[in-house]
Tab-separated table of C-alpha atoms and ligand atoms in Angstrom:
chain	number	residue	atom	x	y	z
P	173	MET	CA	128.647	97.551	149.365
P	174	ASN	CA	125.683	98.550	151.360
P	175	LYS	CA	122.789	100.771	149.315
P	176	ASN	CA	122.962	103.282	152.264
P	177	LEU	CA	126.680	103.405	151.664
P	178	ILE	CA	127.422	103.958	148.165
P	179	THR	CA	124.369	106.973	148.608
P	180	LEU	CA	126.147	108.594	151.037
P	181	ILE	CA	129.730	108.276	149.078
P	182	ILE	CA	127.889	110.111	146.015
P	183	VAL	CA	126.746	112.418	148.597
P	184	ILE	CA	130.186	113.131	149.917
P	185	VAL	CA	131.835	113.242	146.860
P	186	SER	CA	129.554	115.223	145.289
P	187	ILE	CA	129.473	118.116	147.906
P	188	VAL	CA	133.245	117.767	147.563
P	189	LEU	CA	133.217	118.526	143.329
P	190	LEU	CA	131.131	121.196	143.699
P	191	SER	CA	132.974	122.859	146.751
P	192	LEU	CA	136.043	121.947	144.339
P	193	THR	CA	133.885	123.949	141.562
P	194	VAL	CA	133.118	126.808	143.498
P	195	VAL	CA	136.814	127.437	144.865
P	196	GLN	CA	138.268	126.938	141.617
P	197	PHE	CA	135.639	129.364	140.342
P	198	TYR	CA	136.493	132.092	142.977
P	199	TRP	CA	140.493	131.861	141.991
P	200	VAL	CA	139.848	132.103	138.588
P	201	LYS	CA	137.594	135.398	139.915
P	202	ASN	CA	140.620	136.468	142.297
P	203	ALA	CA	143.055	135.896	139.578
P	204	ILE	CA	140.951	138.181	136.990
P	205	SER	CA	140.782	140.940	139.463
P	206	VAL	CA	144.700	141.107	140.165
P	207	GLU	CA	144.961	140.505	136.455
P	208	ARG	CA	142.751	144.176	136.183
P	209	THR	CA	144.962	146.024	138.729
P	210	ASN	CA	147.812	145.060	136.612
P	211	PHE	CA	146.112	146.196	133.637
P	212	GLU	CA	145.119	149.225	135.806
P	213	ASN	CA	148.849	149.730	136.696
P	214	LYS	CA	149.973	149.276	133.211
P	215	VAL	CA	147.615	152.213	131.625
P	216	ASN	CA	148.365	154.061	134.355
P	217	GLU	CA	152.299	154.190	133.720
P	218	ALA	CA	151.675	154.634	130.543
P	219	VAL	CA	149.114	157.480	130.196
P	220	SER	CA	151.463	159.428	132.587
P	221	ASN	CA	154.374	158.591	130.510
P	222	VAL	CA	152.303	160.388	127.562
P	223	ILE	CA	151.360	163.194	129.444
P	224	PHE	CA	154.670	163.514	130.716
P	225	LYS	CA	156.326	163.411	126.996
P	226	LEU	CA	153.316	165.859	126.141
P	227	GLU	CA	154.389	168.549	128.534
P	228	LYS	CA	158.144	167.856	127.478
P	229	ILE	CA	156.882	168.496	123.699
P	230	GLU	CA	154.400	171.189	124.725
P	231	THR	CA	157.475	173.197	127.313
P	232	PHE	CA	160.032	173.093	124.268
P	233	SER	CA	157.595	174.545	121.916
P	234	ASN	CA	157.266	177.463	124.235
P	235	LEU	CA	160.848	177.719	124.841
P	236	GLN	CA	160.781	177.799	120.690
P	237	LYS	CA	158.333	180.491	120.993
P	238	THR	CA	160.226	182.405	123.025
P	239	MET	CA	163.428	182.442	121.895
P	240	ASN	CA	161.874	182.919	118.251
P	241	SER	CA	160.162	186.183	119.759
P	242	GLN	CA	164.123	187.325	121.135
P	243	ALA	CA	165.408	187.266	117.979
P	244	ARG	CA	161.978	189.311	116.752
P	245	VAL	CA	162.411	192.050	119.391
P	246	ALA	CA	166.340	192.450	118.508
P	247	SER	CA	165.644	192.939	114.907
P	248	PHE	CA	163.124	194.991	115.661
P	249	PHE	CA	164.801	196.970	117.495
P	250	SER	CA	167.780	197.057	115.042
P	251	SER	CA	165.317	198.041	112.101
P	252	MET	CA	163.236	200.310	114.174
P	253	ASP	CA	166.733	202.191	114.634
P	254	SER	CA	167.498	202.282	110.754
P	255	ILE	CA	163.672	203.418	109.801
P	256	ASN	CA	164.211	206.218	112.446
P	257	ARG	CA	167.755	207.081	111.192
P	258	ASP	CA	166.650	207.296	107.217
P	259	LEU	CA	162.892	209.235	108.581
P	260	TYR	CA	165.445	211.648	110.277
P	261	ASP	CA	168.013	211.749	106.734
P	262	GLU	CA	164.757	212.355	105.011
P	263	MET	CA	163.433	215.013	107.255
P	264	LEU	CA	166.683	216.923	107.067
P	265	ALA	CA	166.978	216.875	103.495
P	266	ILE	CA	163.061	218.434	103.074
P	267	LYS	CA	163.265	221.020	100.237
P	268	ARG	CA	159.600	220.792	98.829
P	269	PRO	CA	156.385	221.013	100.966
P	270	GLU	CA	155.488	217.787	99.287
P	271	ASP	CA	158.446	216.083	100.693
P	272	ILE	CA	156.823	216.603	103.894
P	273	GLU	CA	153.601	214.522	102.786
P	274	LYS	CA	155.825	211.934	101.586
P	275	LEU	CA	157.433	211.787	104.709
P	276	ILE	CA	154.434	211.915	106.896
P	277	ARG	CA	153.279	208.632	104.808
P	278	LYS	CA	156.224	206.805	105.382
P	279	SER	CA	156.666	207.597	109.205
P	280	PHE	CA	152.597	205.892	109.243
P	281	MET	CA	153.379	203.069	107.468
P	282	ALA	CA	156.595	202.317	109.731
P	283	THR	CA	154.443	202.757	112.736
P	284	GLU	CA	152.093	200.228	110.796
P	285	VAL	CA	154.791	198.080	110.302
P	286	PHE	CA	156.404	197.992	114.359
P	287	SER	CA	152.943	197.564	115.818
P	288	GLU	CA	152.546	194.181	113.220
P	289	MET	CA	155.825	193.118	114.374
P	290	ALA	CA	155.558	193.680	118.195
P	291	ARG	CA	151.805	192.079	118.517
P	292	LYS	CA	151.830	189.835	121.334
P	293	ASP	CA	151.228	185.978	120.902
P	294	LYS	CA	147.946	184.861	120.725
P	295	PRO	CA	146.134	183.549	124.564
P	296	PHE	CA	146.732	180.249	125.536
P	297	ASP	CA	143.820	177.892	123.842
P	298	ILE	CA	144.554	174.118	124.638
P	299	GLU	CA	142.672	173.357	121.402
P	300	THR	CA	145.556	174.480	119.012
P	301	ILE	CA	147.954	173.313	121.508
P	302	LEU	CA	146.810	169.851	121.565
P	303	ASN	CA	147.331	167.977	118.812
P	304	LYS	CA	145.115	164.875	118.014
P	305	VAL	CA	147.180	162.657	115.862
P	306	LEU	CA	150.245	163.315	118.305
P	307	ILE	CA	148.501	162.164	121.435
P	308	ASP	CA	146.922	159.139	119.433
P	309	SER	CA	150.570	158.016	118.296
P	310	LEU	CA	151.888	158.521	121.705
P	311	LEU	CA	149.435	156.645	123.260
P	312	ASN	CA	149.721	154.098	121.182
P	313	ASP	CA	153.085	153.810	121.731
P	314	GLU	CA	152.941	153.743	125.675
P	315	LEU	CA	150.630	151.212	125.776
P	316	ARG	CA	152.193	148.673	123.042
P	317	GLN	CA	155.139	148.872	125.345
P	318	LYS	CA	153.355	147.606	128.094
P	319	GLY	CA	151.808	145.168	126.482
P	320	ILE	CA	148.022	146.460	126.008
P	321	LYS	CA	147.222	145.829	122.775
P	322	THR	CA	143.306	145.811	122.088
P	323	LYS	CA	142.012	148.821	121.117
P	324	PHE	CA	141.703	152.017	122.755
P	325	GLU	CA	139.441	155.199	122.849
P	326	TYR	CA	140.647	158.428	124.384
P	327	GLY	CA	139.203	162.166	124.657
P	328	VAL	CA	140.111	165.279	126.182
P	329	TYR	CA	137.823	166.475	128.329
P	330	SER	CA	137.687	170.180	129.151
P	331	SER	CA	136.142	171.157	132.320
P	332	GLU	CA	136.075	174.623	131.690
P	333	LYS	CA	134.145	174.122	128.255
P	334	ASN	CA	132.245	171.210	129.939
P	335	ARG	CA	132.874	169.114	126.803
P	336	MET	CA	135.333	166.913	124.927
P	337	ILE	CA	137.330	169.209	122.960
P	338	ILE	CA	138.899	166.224	121.672
P	339	GLU	CA	138.028	162.417	120.960
P	340	LYS	CA	139.380	159.617	118.436
P	341	THR	CA	136.408	158.651	117.149
P	342	GLY	CA	133.504	160.148	119.741
P	343	GLN	CA	132.344	156.554	119.290
P	344	TYR	CA	132.234	155.483	123.294
P	345	GLN	CA	131.531	158.806	124.734
P	346	ALA	CA	129.477	157.727	127.108
P	347	GLN	CA	131.665	154.907	128.505
P	348	LEU	CA	134.562	157.285	128.594
P	349	LEU	CA	132.445	159.798	130.753
P	350	LYS	CA	131.491	156.964	132.701
P	351	ASN	CA	133.769	154.027	133.029
P	352	GLY	CA	137.292	155.810	131.525
P	353	PHE	CA	140.362	156.093	133.216
P	354	VAL	CA	140.370	159.763	134.030
P	355	PHE	CA	144.454	161.554	133.953
P	356	THR	CA	144.843	165.298	134.750
P	357	LEU	CA	146.467	167.150	131.870
P	358	TYR	CA	149.609	169.229	132.855
P	359	PRO	CA	148.929	168.510	136.065
P	360	ASN	CA	151.950	170.866	137.017
P	361	GLU	CA	150.224	173.850	135.662
P	362	PHE	CA	147.808	175.681	138.256
P	363	LEU	CA	145.019	176.097	136.431
P	364	ALA	CA	141.726	176.853	137.623
P	365	ASN	CA	140.168	174.645	135.049
P	366	PRO	CA	142.371	171.392	134.080
P	367	ASN	CA	141.869	169.555	131.204
P	368	TYR	CA	141.350	165.920	131.588
P	369	LEU	CA	142.687	163.261	129.401
P	370	MET	CA	140.217	160.339	129.422
P	371	ILE	CA	140.948	156.686	127.940
P	372	PHE	CA	138.621	154.006	127.922
P	373	PHE	CA	139.071	150.159	126.683
P	374	PRO	CA	135.798	148.478	124.952
P	375	PHE	CA	137.220	145.047	125.224
P	376	GLU	CA	139.207	144.847	127.953
P	377	ILE	CA	137.270	142.296	129.486
P	378	ARG	CA	137.989	140.401	126.409
P	379	PHE	CA	141.889	141.234	126.919
P	380	LEU	CA	142.145	140.390	130.423
P	381	LEU	CA	140.258	136.644	129.751
P	382	LYS	CA	142.513	136.095	126.549
P	383	GLU	CA	145.614	137.035	128.869
P	384	MET	CA	144.207	134.109	131.251
P	385	ALA	CA	143.063	132.243	128.723
P	386	SER	CA	145.356	129.172	129.412
P	387	ILE	CA	144.479	129.296	133.130
P	388	ILE	CA	140.874	129.038	132.778
P	389	LEU	CA	140.843	126.310	130.325
P	390	ILE	CA	143.079	123.989	132.068
P	391	SER	CA	140.861	124.772	135.709
P	392	LEU	CA	137.758	123.960	133.210
P	393	ILE	CA	139.445	120.813	131.307
P	394	LEU	CA	140.653	119.837	135.179
P	395	ILE	CA	136.737	120.077	136.481
P	396	ILE	CA	135.365	118.080	133.248
P	397	ILE	CA	137.895	115.287	133.481
P	398	LEU	CA	137.005	114.901	137.678
P	399	MET	CA	133.505	115.332	137.129
P	400	MET	CA	133.529	112.575	134.265
P	401	LEU	CA	135.858	110.246	136.214
P	402	PHE	CA	133.427	110.451	139.270
P	403	THR	CA	130.488	109.736	136.939
P	404	TYR	CA	132.022	106.673	135.466
P	405	VAL	CA	133.054	105.425	138.858
P	406	ILE	CA	129.432	105.894	140.233
P	407	LYS	CA	128.604	103.891	137.299
P	408	ILE	CA	130.916	101.244	137.892
P	409	ILE	CA	130.054	100.940	141.456
P	410	VAL	CA	126.304	100.542	140.251
P	411	TRP	CA	126.881	98.166	137.969
P	412	GLN	CA	129.153	96.545	139.897
P	413	LYS	CA	126.536	96.290	142.783
P	414	LYS	CA	123.666	95.030	140.370
P	415	LEU	CA	126.268	92.585	138.951
P	416	SER	CA	126.904	90.820	142.774
P	417	GLU	CA	122.519	91.124	143.163
P	418	MET	CA	122.354	88.893	139.932
P	419	LYS	CA	124.719	87.020	140.966
P	420	ASN	CA	123.034	86.240	144.341
P	421	ASP	CA	119.796	85.594	142.391
P	422	PHE	CA	121.401	83.447	140.201
P	423	ILE	CA	122.910	80.781	142.824
P	424	ASN	CA	119.696	80.922	144.750
P	425	ASN	CA	118.367	79.906	141.645
P	426	MET	CA	120.895	77.465	140.866
P	427	THR	CA	120.868	75.987	144.521
P	428	HIS	CA	117.028	75.649	144.407
P	429	GLU	CA	117.042	74.375	140.604
P	430	ILE	CA	119.557	71.395	141.880
P	431	LYS	CA	118.227	70.731	144.831
P	432	THR	CA	114.864	69.693	143.639
P	433	PRO	CA	116.257	66.714	141.517
P	434	ILE	CA	118.790	65.822	144.040
P	435	SER	CA	115.979	65.324	146.579
P	436	THR	CA	113.718	63.821	144.009
P	437	ILE	CA	116.195	61.177	143.230
P	438	SER	CA	117.375	60.658	146.882
P	439	LEU	CA	113.543	60.265	148.001
P	440	ALA	CA	113.344	57.507	144.502
P	441	CYS	CA	116.466	55.897	145.956
P	442	GLU	CA	115.253	55.221	148.878
P	443	ALA	CA	111.561	53.926	147.368
P	444	LEU	CA	114.027	51.549	145.416
P	445	SER	CA	115.851	49.986	148.517
P	446	ASP	CA	112.411	49.413	149.874
P	447	SER	CA	111.355	45.748	149.602
P	448	SER	CA	108.050	46.163	148.668
P	449	VAL	CA	109.296	48.313	145.795
P	450	LYS	CA	111.896	46.243	145.301
P	451	ARG	CA	109.132	43.073	144.670
P	452	ASN	CA	107.043	45.563	141.973
P	453	GLU	CA	108.972	45.409	138.914
P	454	MET	CA	106.548	48.148	137.564
P	455	LEU	CA	106.796	50.666	140.387
P	456	SER	CA	110.765	50.239	140.006
P	457	GLU	CA	110.927	50.235	136.467
P	458	ASN	CA	109.394	53.702	137.299
P	459	TYR	CA	111.417	55.193	140.423
P	460	ILE	CA	114.286	54.711	137.995
P	461	LYS	CA	112.777	56.426	135.554
P	462	VAL	CA	112.505	59.395	137.451
P	463	ILE	CA	116.094	58.935	138.474
P	464	ASN	CA	117.748	59.008	135.113
P	465	ASP	CA	114.950	62.091	134.365
P	466	GLU	CA	116.330	64.264	137.475
P	467	ASN	CA	119.583	63.375	136.422
P	468	LYS	CA	119.235	64.617	132.944
P	469	ARG	CA	117.988	67.710	134.434
P	470	LEU	CA	121.293	67.890	136.522
P	471	ALA	CA	123.374	67.273	133.573
P	472	ASP	CA	121.138	69.968	131.504
P	473	ILE	CA	121.885	72.767	134.416
P	474	THR	CA	125.718	71.812	134.944
P	475	GLU	CA	125.720	72.152	131.217
P	476	LYS	CA	124.213	75.770	131.049
P	477	ILE	CA	126.587	76.891	133.708
P	478	LEU	CA	129.636	75.008	132.352
P	479	GLN	CA	128.644	76.887	129.037
P	480	ALA	CA	128.393	80.630	130.755
P	481	ALA	CA	131.987	79.758	132.197
P	482	THR	CA	133.360	78.928	128.725
P	483	PHE	CA	132.380	82.164	127.127
P	484	GLU	CA	133.905	83.972	130.080
P	485	GLN	CA	137.344	82.605	129.466
P	486	GLY	CA	136.619	83.243	125.712
P	487	GLU	CA	137.311	79.390	125.236
P	488	LEU	CA	134.227	78.778	122.521
P	489	ILE	CA	135.254	77.156	119.432
P	490	LEU	CA	132.728	76.440	116.540
P	491	LYS	CA	132.526	73.606	114.647
P	492	LYS	CA	131.525	74.468	110.973
P	493	GLU	CA	129.739	72.405	108.607
P	494	VAL	CA	126.684	72.979	105.961
P	495	LEU	CA	123.686	72.862	107.815
P	496	ASN	CA	120.234	73.478	106.631
P	497	ILE	CA	117.979	75.809	108.895
P	498	GLU	CA	114.724	74.532	108.446
P	499	ASP	CA	116.284	71.026	109.789
P	500	VAL	CA	117.618	72.854	112.923
P	501	ILE	CA	114.310	74.804	113.505
P	502	ASN	CA	112.118	71.461	112.908
P	503	ASN	CA	114.040	69.691	115.278
P	504	VAL	CA	113.950	72.038	118.611
P	505	ILE	CA	109.977	72.438	117.427
P	506	ASN	CA	109.586	68.224	117.826
P	507	ASN	CA	111.577	68.789	121.168
P	508	ILE	CA	109.743	71.579	122.792
P	509	GLY	CA	106.745	70.927	120.836
P	510	ILE	CA	104.966	69.147	123.509
P	511	GLN	CA	105.669	71.988	126.784
P	512	VAL	CA	103.830	74.419	124.448
P	513	GLU	CA	100.848	71.847	123.341
P	514	VAL	CA	100.747	71.339	127.361
P	515	LYS	CA	100.045	74.894	128.263
P	516	ASP	CA	96.689	74.826	125.101
P	517	GLY	CA	99.649	76.459	122.875
P	518	LYS	CA	100.872	76.066	119.169
P	519	ILE	CA	104.020	76.754	117.169
P	520	ILE	CA	103.258	78.301	113.704
P	521	ARG	CA	105.780	77.371	110.872
P	522	ASP	CA	106.455	80.502	108.576
P	523	PHE	CA	109.117	79.069	106.192
P	524	ARG	CA	109.651	81.460	103.134
P	525	ALA	CA	113.036	81.252	102.795
P	526	SER	CA	114.384	80.038	98.909
P	527	LYS	CA	118.143	79.289	100.050
P	528	THR	CA	118.110	77.610	103.790
P	529	THR	CA	121.573	76.149	104.058
P	530	ILE	CA	124.456	77.987	105.352
P	531	ILE	CA	127.699	77.521	107.323
P	532	GLY	CA	127.917	77.115	111.506
P	533	ASP	CA	127.812	74.871	114.354
P	534	LYS	CA	124.441	73.016	114.279
P	535	MET	CA	124.638	71.943	118.128
P	536	HIS	CA	125.400	75.878	119.257
P	537	LEU	CA	122.640	76.781	116.704
P	538	THR	CA	119.780	74.421	117.876
P	539	ASN	CA	120.501	75.712	121.108
P	540	VAL	CA	120.346	79.375	120.045
P	541	ILE	CA	116.897	78.322	118.527
P	542	SER	CA	116.031	76.179	121.833
P	543	ASN	CA	116.908	78.786	124.176
P	544	LEU	CA	114.655	81.250	122.238
P	545	VAL	CA	111.692	79.628	121.661
P	546	ASP	CA	111.773	78.113	125.539
P	547	ASN	CA	111.872	81.979	126.612
P	548	ALA	CA	108.937	82.337	124.271
P	549	ASN	CA	106.776	79.597	125.713
P	550	LYS	CA	107.966	80.489	129.094
P	551	TYR	CA	107.147	84.263	129.393
P	552	SER	CA	103.654	83.525	127.586
P	553	PRO	CA	101.489	82.755	130.486
P	554	ARG	CA	98.653	81.942	128.458
P	555	LYS	CA	98.045	79.623	125.517
P	556	PRO	CA	101.512	80.947	123.857
P	557	VAL	CA	101.105	81.029	120.014
P	558	ILE	CA	104.888	81.011	118.683
P	559	THR	CA	105.402	81.859	115.081
P	560	ILE	CA	108.645	80.564	113.639
P	561	ALA	CA	109.932	82.898	110.222
P	562	ILE	CA	112.950	82.052	107.908
P	563	GLU	CA	113.053	84.574	105.086
P	564	ASN	CA	116.047	85.658	102.980
P	565	TYR	CA	117.797	88.719	102.996
P	566	THR	CA	120.630	89.794	100.807
P	567	GLU	CA	123.509	87.811	102.434
P	568	GLY	CA	121.965	85.474	104.705
P	569	ILE	CA	119.063	83.974	106.584
P	570	LYS	CA	116.518	85.813	109.141
P	571	ILE	CA	115.034	83.671	111.403
P	572	SER	CA	112.211	85.209	113.351
P	573	ILE	CA	110.360	84.262	116.724
P	574	GLU	CA	107.603	85.907	117.647
P	575	ASP	CA	105.521	84.810	120.747
P	576	ASN	CA	102.155	86.706	122.088
P	577	GLY	CA	103.732	87.052	126.232
P	578	ILE	CA	104.292	89.197	128.423
P	579	GLY	CA	106.913	91.729	126.492
P	580	ILE	CA	109.658	93.444	127.722
P	581	ASN	CA	109.904	97.145	128.055
P	582	LYS	CA	112.274	99.511	125.782
P	583	GLU	CA	114.589	99.770	129.255
P	584	ASN	CA	115.255	96.154	130.124
P	585	GLN	CA	115.303	95.071	126.108
P	586	LYS	CA	118.589	96.853	126.275
P	587	LYS	CA	119.893	94.826	129.170
P	588	ILE	CA	118.163	91.288	128.709
P	589	PHE	CA	121.489	90.065	126.371
P	590	ASP	CA	123.704	91.078	129.360
P	591	LYS	CA	124.667	87.739	131.400
P	592	LEU	CA	122.573	87.088	134.308
P	593	TYR	CA	120.505	89.479	133.690
P	594	ARG	CA	116.522	88.713	134.302
P	595	VAL	CA	113.646	91.243	133.931
P	596	PRO	CA	112.910	91.794	137.588
P	597	THR	CA	109.351	90.820	138.575
P	598	GLY	CA	109.590	91.641	142.597
P	599	ASN	CA	109.032	88.799	144.331
P	600	ILE	CA	107.248	86.662	141.990
P	601	HIS	CA	109.803	84.050	141.112
P	602	ASP	CA	107.325	81.752	138.719
P	603	VAL	CA	109.277	81.088	135.952
P	604	LYS	CA	112.534	79.913	136.569
P	605	GLY	CA	115.629	80.543	134.892
P	606	PHE	CA	119.175	81.387	135.319
P	607	GLY	CA	119.567	84.922	133.177
P	608	LEU	CA	122.017	83.233	130.565
P	609	GLY	CA	120.302	82.123	127.706
P	610	LEU	CA	119.944	85.182	125.724
P	611	SER	CA	123.632	86.191	126.507
P	612	TYR	CA	124.818	82.657	125.454
P	613	VAL	CA	122.656	82.971	122.040
P	614	LYS	CA	124.168	86.644	121.681
P	615	ALA	CA	127.663	85.481	121.539
P	616	ILE	CA	127.015	82.232	119.770
P	617	ILE	CA	125.133	84.354	117.051
P	618	GLU	CA	127.935	87.071	116.521
P	619	LYS	CA	130.507	84.457	116.387
P	620	HIS	CA	128.906	83.192	113.354
P	621	SER	CA	129.030	87.169	112.096
P	622	GLY	CA	125.194	87.525	112.296
P	623	LYS	CA	123.036	90.096	114.225
P	624	ILE	CA	120.096	89.608	116.680
P	625	THR	CA	117.245	92.108	117.530
P	626	VAL	CA	114.175	92.330	120.167
P	627	GLU	CA	111.281	94.294	119.039
P	628	SER	CA	108.534	93.963	122.203
P	629	ASP	CA	105.889	95.322	123.935
P	630	LEU	CA	104.834	94.952	127.102
P	631	LYS	CA	101.890	92.977	127.712
P	632	LYS	CA	101.710	92.021	124.141
P	633	GLY	CA	104.541	90.002	122.715
P	634	SER	CA	107.722	89.814	121.568
P	635	THR	CA	109.326	89.028	118.165
P	636	PHE	CA	113.614	88.062	118.349
P	637	ARG	CA	115.304	88.115	115.021
P	638	ILE	CA	118.259	86.501	114.186
P	639	TYR	CA	120.173	87.433	110.824
P	640	LEU	CA	122.732	84.781	110.122
P	641	PRO	CA	124.925	85.188	106.931
P	642	PHE	CA	125.253	82.070	104.340
P	643	SER	CA	129.245	82.006	105.564
P	644	MET	CA	130.564	83.403	108.548
J	145	ADP	N1	110.131	85.996	125.049
J	145	ADP	C1	110.243	86.486	125.891
J	145	ADP	N2	108.724	87.478	126.350
J	145	ADP	C2	109.432	88.121	127.436
J	145	ADP	N3	110.491	88.513	128.376
J	145	ADP	C3	111.364	87.334	127.519
J	145	ADP	C4	111.571	86.705	126.517
J	145	ADP	N4	112.913	86.558	126.526
J	145	ADP	C5	113.417	86.613	127.050
J	145	ADP	N5	112.993	87.480	128.210
J	145	ADP	C6	113.403	88.330	129.455
J	145	ADP	O1	114.861	88.463	129.350
J	145	ADP	C7	115.449	87.428	130.686
J	145	ADP	C8	116.410	86.649	130.451
J	145	ADP	O2	116.618	85.711	129.342
J	145	ADP	P1	117.557	84.686	129.451
J	145	ADP	O3	118.812	85.165	129.163
J	145	ADP	O4	116.882	83.772	128.448
J	145	ADP	O5	117.386	83.874	131.030
J	145	ADP	P2	116.371	83.351	131.466
J	145	ADP	O6	114.984	82.806	130.781
J	145	ADP	O7	116.961	81.924	132.131
J	145	ADP	O8	115.740	84.212	132.445
J	145	ADP	C9	114.544	86.796	131.179
J	145	ADP	O9	114.508	86.704	132.537
J	145	ADP	C10	113.203	87.252	130.687
J	145	ADP	O10	112.463	88.714	131.642
J	146	MG	MG1	115.839	81.907	128.933
């Protein structure tokens, strides 16, 4: 896929995702405002019910009072009658002057009692009429019935007195006055200065959010899943693109690698068919050697590629045997040593392990060491100094291969074990390779239940360490 196309797709999908998130956000916001209106309606209904009930109670108690006072008037008149009658009888029966004084005192007392009995009700005072506990329990009941189960604060505000005359706790007075729901108390009475019932919900937002938790949570989860999938897909696309680039590189390298020996061989064959060469035994022998060598190179390349293909299908079967790791390493040094010496370099042996035998596949482990030493040599442009150390650790043998070459940066250290990966060098292709070696090495070591690590500093050198347990 074209790089520009990928970028375009990423941009478009990002925009779509972003818009989707924004739309979702507005949708949730909208839903919250609908929920809020709903909440307000419920509060309106509940509080209106409470005010209606309060009025009913009020009217009822007024009625009772009236009834009481009617009864009182009746008894008042009858007692007044009887007292008057008594006084009249007593007046008729006066015989002595002291009796007059007694009578006056009695009549005075009767007047006192009458006026006491006839005393009118106290003037209308809302503070005594409204009952804090009653309002609280009515509000509680009504709100609960409407499903509003969150803490509320209320107060009764008198516009005449210009202050709160009843408060539930008094904690939220400012909010009550500023943000509270306001209702007129006794809306049917034409009072000059009405009283207001105010109600405020300190945790209203929290309550609304809780009511909508499922919606919010679901949309959040969907968005997160979408974003995760998107990043995953992008990662895969980028990786695929890289892989296809690496495969291209691989094919280019391979064709190049194969073409050289093929053309050398064909040149040598041509030369051999020449009659003058045929006659010269030494020369023809030489050409035959060239053909042989190049043929071996071709076989090597084919073998490497075949190895990689074999892994792909997971058909790697080890031939286990008891082997001495020192022997394996010495064998590799014997084969590669010359290539290092040609570059004026050297290989240092640092064998410190007391137990050097393990169970493993000799051929594959030889390939592993050979690959690592070959890399150490290939990627050390000047006078390679390669140190191969063997040590024991509790469960096995540790082999380190250290070089003073070009090194690998942190980012690439993670990738060099991937199949076909080669550290990019721009357009300079001075070191030949297919990027298959280290992935093979890793696979073989892991087949032996071992581990491989790399430690490297750019321009200073690299150390590859292999941990091989005594038995797999
Ligand atoms: N000793 C080393 N020093 C520096 N770079 C190395 C070393 N060994 C491996 N690399 C880097 O890791 C890459 C992968 O190595 P490998 O799988 O052996 O492939 P190849 O050697 O065919 O390129 C190499 O292309 C090289 O960039
Ligand atoms: Mg290699």
